[in-house]
Coordinates of C-alpha atoms in Angstrom, one line a residue:
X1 CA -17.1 -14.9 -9.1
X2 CA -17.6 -13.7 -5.9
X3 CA -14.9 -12.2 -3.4
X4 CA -16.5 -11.1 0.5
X5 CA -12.4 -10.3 1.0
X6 CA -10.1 -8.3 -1.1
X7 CA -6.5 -7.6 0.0
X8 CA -4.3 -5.0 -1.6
X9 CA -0.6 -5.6 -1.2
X10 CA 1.8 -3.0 -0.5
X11 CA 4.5 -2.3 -3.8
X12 CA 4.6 1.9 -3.6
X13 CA 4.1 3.2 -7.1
X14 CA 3.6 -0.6 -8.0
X15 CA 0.3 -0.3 -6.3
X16 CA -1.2 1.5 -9.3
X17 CA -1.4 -1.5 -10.6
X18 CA -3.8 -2.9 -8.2
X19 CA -6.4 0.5 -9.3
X20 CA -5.8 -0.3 -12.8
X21 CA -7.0 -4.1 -12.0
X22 CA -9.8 -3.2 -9.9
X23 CA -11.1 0.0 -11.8
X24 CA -11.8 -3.2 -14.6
X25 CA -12.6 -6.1 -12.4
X26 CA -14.5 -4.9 -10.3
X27 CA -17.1 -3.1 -12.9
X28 CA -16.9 -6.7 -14.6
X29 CA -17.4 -9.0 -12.5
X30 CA -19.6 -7.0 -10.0
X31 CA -17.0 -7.4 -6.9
X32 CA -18.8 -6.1 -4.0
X33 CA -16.3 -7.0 -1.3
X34 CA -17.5 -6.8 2.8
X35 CA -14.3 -6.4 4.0
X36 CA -10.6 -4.7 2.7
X37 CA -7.3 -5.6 4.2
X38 CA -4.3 -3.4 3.0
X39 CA -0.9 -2.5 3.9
X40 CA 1.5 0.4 2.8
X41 CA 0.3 2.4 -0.7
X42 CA -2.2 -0.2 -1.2
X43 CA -3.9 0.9 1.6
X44 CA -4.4 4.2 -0.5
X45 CA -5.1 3.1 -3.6
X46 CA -7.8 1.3 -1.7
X47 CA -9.5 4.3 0.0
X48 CA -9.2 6.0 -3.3
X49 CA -10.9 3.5 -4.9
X50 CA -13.1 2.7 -2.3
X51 CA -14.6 6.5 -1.9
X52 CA -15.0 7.3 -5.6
X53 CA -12.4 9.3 -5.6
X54 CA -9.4 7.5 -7.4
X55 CA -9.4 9.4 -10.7
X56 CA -8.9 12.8 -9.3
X57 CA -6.3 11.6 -6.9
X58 CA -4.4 9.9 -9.6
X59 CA -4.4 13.2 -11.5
X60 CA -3.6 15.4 -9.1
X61 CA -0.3 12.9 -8.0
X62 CA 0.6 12.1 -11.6
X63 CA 0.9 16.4 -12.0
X64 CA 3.1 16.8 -9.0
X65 CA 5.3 13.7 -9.9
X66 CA 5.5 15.8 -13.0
X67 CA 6.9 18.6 -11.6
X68 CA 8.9 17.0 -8.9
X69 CA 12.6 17.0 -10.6
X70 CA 14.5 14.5 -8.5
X71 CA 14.2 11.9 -5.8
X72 CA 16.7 13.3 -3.7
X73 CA 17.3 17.1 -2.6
X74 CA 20.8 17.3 -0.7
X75 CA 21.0 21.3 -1.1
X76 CA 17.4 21.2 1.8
X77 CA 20.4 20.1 4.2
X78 CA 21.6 23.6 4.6
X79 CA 17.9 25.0 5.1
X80 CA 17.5 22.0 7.4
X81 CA 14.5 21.0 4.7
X82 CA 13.6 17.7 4.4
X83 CA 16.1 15.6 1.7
X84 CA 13.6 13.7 0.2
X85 CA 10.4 14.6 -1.4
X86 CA 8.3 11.5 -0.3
X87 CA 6.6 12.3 2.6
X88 CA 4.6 15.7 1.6
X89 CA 3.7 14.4 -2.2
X90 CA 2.5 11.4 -0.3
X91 CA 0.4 13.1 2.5
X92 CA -1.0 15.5 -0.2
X93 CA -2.3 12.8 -3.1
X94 CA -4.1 11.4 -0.2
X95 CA -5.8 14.5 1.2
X96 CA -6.3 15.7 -2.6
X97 CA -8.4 12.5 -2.7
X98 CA -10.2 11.9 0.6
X99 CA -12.3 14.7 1.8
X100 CA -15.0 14.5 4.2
X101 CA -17.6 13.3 2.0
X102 CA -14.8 10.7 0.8
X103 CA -14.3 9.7 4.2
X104 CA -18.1 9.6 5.0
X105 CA -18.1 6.9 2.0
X106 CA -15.6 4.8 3.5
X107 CA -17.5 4.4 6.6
X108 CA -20.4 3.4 5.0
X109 CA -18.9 1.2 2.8
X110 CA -17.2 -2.0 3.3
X111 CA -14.4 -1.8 6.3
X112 CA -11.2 -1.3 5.7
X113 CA -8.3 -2.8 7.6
X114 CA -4.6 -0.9 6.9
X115 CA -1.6 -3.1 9.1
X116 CA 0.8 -1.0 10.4
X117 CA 4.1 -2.7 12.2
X118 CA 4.8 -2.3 16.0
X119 CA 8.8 -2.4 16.8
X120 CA 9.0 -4.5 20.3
X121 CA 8.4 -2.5 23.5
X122 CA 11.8 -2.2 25.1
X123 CA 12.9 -0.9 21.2
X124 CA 14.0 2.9 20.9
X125 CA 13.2 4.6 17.9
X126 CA 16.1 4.3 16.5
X127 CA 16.7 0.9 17.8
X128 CA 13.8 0.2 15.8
X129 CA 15.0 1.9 12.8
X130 CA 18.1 -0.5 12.6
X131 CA 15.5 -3.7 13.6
X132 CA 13.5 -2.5 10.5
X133 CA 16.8 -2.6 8.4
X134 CA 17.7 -5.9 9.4
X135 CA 14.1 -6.9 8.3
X136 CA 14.2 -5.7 4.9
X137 CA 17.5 -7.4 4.5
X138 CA 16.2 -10.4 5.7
X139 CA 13.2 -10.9 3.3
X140 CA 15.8 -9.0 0.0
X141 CA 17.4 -12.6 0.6
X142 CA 14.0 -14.4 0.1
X143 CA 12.5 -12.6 -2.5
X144 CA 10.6 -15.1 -3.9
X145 CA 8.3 -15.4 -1.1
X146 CA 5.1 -13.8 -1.2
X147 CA 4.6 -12.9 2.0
X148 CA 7.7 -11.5 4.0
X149 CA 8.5 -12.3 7.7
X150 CA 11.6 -10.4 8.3
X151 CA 9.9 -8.3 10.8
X152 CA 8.3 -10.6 12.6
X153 CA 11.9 -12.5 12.9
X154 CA 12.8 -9.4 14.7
X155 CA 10.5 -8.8 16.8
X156 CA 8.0 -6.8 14.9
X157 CA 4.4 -7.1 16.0
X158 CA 1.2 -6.6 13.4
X159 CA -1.6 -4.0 14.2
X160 CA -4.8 -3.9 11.8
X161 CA -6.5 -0.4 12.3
X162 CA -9.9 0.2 10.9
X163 CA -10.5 3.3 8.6
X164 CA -13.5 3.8 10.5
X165 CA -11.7 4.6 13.2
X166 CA -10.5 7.7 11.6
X167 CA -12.7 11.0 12.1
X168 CA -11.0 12.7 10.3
X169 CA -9.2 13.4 6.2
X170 CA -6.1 14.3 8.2
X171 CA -6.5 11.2 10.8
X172 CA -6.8 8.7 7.1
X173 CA -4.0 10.4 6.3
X174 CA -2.0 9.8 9.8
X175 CA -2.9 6.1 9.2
X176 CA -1.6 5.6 5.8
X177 CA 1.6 7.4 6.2
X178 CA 1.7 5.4 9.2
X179 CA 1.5 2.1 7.5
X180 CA 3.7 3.2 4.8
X181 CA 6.6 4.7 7.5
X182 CA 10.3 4.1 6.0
X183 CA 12.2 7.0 7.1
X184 CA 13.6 8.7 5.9
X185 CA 12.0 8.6 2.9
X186 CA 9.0 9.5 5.2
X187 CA 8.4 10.9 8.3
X188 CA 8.9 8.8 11.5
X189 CA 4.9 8.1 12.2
X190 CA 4.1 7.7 15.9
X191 CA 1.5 5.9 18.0
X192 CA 0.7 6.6 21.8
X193 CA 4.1 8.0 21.5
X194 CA 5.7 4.8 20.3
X195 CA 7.6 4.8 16.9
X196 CA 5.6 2.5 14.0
X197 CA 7.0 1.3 10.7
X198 CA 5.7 0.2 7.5
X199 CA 3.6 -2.8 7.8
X200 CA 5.2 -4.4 5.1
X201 CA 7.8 -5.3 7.5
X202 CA 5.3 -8.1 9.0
X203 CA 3.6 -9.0 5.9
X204 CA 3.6 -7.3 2.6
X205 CA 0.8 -9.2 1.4
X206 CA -1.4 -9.5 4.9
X207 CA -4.2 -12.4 3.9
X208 CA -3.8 -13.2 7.6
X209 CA -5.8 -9.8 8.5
X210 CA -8.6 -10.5 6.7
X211 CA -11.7 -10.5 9.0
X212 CA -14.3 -13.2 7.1
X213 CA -11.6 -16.5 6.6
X214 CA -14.4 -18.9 5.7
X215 CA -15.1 -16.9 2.6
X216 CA -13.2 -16.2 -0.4
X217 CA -10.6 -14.0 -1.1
X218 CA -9.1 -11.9 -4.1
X219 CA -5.1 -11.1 -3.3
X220 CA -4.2 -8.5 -5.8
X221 CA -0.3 -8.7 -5.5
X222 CA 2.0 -6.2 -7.3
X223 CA 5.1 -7.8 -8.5
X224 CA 5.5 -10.9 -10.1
X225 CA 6.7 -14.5 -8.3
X226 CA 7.5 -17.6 -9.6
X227 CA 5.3 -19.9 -7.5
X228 CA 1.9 -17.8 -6.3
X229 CA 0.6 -19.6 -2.8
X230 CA -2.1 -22.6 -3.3
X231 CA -4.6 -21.3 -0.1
X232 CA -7.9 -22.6 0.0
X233 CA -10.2 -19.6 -0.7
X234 CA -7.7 -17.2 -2.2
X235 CA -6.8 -16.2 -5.5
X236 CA -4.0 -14.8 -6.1
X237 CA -3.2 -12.3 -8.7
X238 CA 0.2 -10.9 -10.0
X239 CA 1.2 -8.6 -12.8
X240 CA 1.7 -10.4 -16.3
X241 CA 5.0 -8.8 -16.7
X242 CA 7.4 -6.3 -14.6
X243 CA 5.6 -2.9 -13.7
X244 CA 6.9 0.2 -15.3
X245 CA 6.8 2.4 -12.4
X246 CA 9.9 2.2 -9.2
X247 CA 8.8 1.7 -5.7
X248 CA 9.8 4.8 -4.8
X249 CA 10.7 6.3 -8.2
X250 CA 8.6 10.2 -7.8
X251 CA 9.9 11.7 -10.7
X252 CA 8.2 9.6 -13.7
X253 CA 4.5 10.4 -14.0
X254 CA 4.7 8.7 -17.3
X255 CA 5.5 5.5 -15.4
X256 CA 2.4 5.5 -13.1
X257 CA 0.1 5.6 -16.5
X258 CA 2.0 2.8 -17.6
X259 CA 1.9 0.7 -14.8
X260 CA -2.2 1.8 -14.1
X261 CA -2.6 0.7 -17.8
X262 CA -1.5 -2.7 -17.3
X263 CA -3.4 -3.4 -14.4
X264 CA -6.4 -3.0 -16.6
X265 CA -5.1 -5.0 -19.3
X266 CA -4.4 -8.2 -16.8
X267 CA -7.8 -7.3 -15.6
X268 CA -9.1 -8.0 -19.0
X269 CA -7.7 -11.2 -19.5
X270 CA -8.8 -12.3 -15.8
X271 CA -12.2 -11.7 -16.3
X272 CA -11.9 -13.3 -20.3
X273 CA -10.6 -16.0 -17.8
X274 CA -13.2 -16.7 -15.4

């Protein structure tokens, strides 16, 4: 088979799935892809993968979930610390996997789009905080559609930002957290000044950023639905049963195997299957 587009979902720790899938697929069925739309963690599971550099990455996260005791931290309140964990284990896995060699082999390789979400103009931060809420409430009530519109119901716009764009490790890094911003789990990310959400909020699953329509696409998905969408040149993929690891869940390394592990299994049997 042949994919020019592959898009990686968003899911948080979910999206381990997606490397276990492609680590398999991809070797398999010789999936050299043009152009890479992702959104949230799956747009750094796809640098990782895309630079070479998943496997040490993966390790080095896996050993500080490990040592990362809880989820929540209220004690940092009277150091005026930051509560949650998220935000630095995050930022770290993805500089402990992109370097500048790592980022030199993402601009040379095929281009990679990550969606972020732009709150409407006249929308303060915080404003845009409670917008954001509303959104995710919006598409919790709709959970068996695959791709969520609660933000733009809101008033949410979609940006697609190219990781070639990015000069920088630390830039990547910018960008991801960016497209992976829920505060305050992470950091409030910021663009030209202007306050910018997870783009998961305008589409978790963003087949509408890919750049070549006419040609087909691999969605890799990372939960399951009960009805997957019947689009001329996609296929869609979804994990064969619920994945081990929580979205946000940065205490149970033993999880993230799990979940990596059954990627490659359903990679197994797609490939058996085509």
């Amino acid at each position: 088979m042949h994919f020019e587009n592959v898009v990686f979902a968003g899911g948080g720790n979910r999206c381990f799935w997606q490397a276990g899938f492609w680590s398999v697929a991809a070797s398999r069925l010789d999936l050299k892809p043009s152009g890479v739309v992702s959104v949230s963690a799956g747009s750094a599971v796809a640098c990782a993968l895309f630079a070479g550099t998943f496997e040490q990455g993966f390790s080095g996260f896996k050993r500080a979930i490990a040592e990362n005791e809880r989820n929540l931290y209220l004690s940092n309140l009277l150091h005026k610390r930051p509560v949650f964990p998220h935000g630095k284990l995050y930022r770290n896995a993805i500089l402990g996997s992109i370097d500048g060699h790592a980022l030199a082999r993402l601009h040379n390789g095929p281009e990679i789009f990550v969606l972020i979400a732009c709150p409407p103009r006249w929308a303060s931060a915080h404003v845009a905080f409670v917008l954001g809420v509303v959104a995710v409430g919006w598409d919790a009530c709709n959970k068996k559609a695959v791709h969520s519109r609660g933000g733009y119901r809101v008033g949410f716009k979609p940006q697609y930002l190219s990781v070639r764009e990015c000069a920088t490790p630390a830039e990547l890094a910018d960008l991801i957290m960016a497209s992976s911003c829920v505060p305050p789990l992470t950091p409030q990310a910021r663009r030209n000044g202007k306050a910018i959400f997870d783009g998961g909020l305008v589409n978790n699953v963003p087949t509408d950023g890919v750049p070549q329509k006419d040609q087909q696409t691999l969605v890799l998905l990372t939960r399951q639905f009960p009805k997957l969408p019947e689009t001329a040149g996609c296929t869609y993929v979804q994990p064969s049963q619920p994945i081990p690891a929580g979205f946000w869940d940065y205490t149970d390394d033993a999880a993230l195997q799990a979940t990596f592990e059954l990627g490659c299994r359903d990679a197994e049997r797609f490939c058996a299957s085509v």
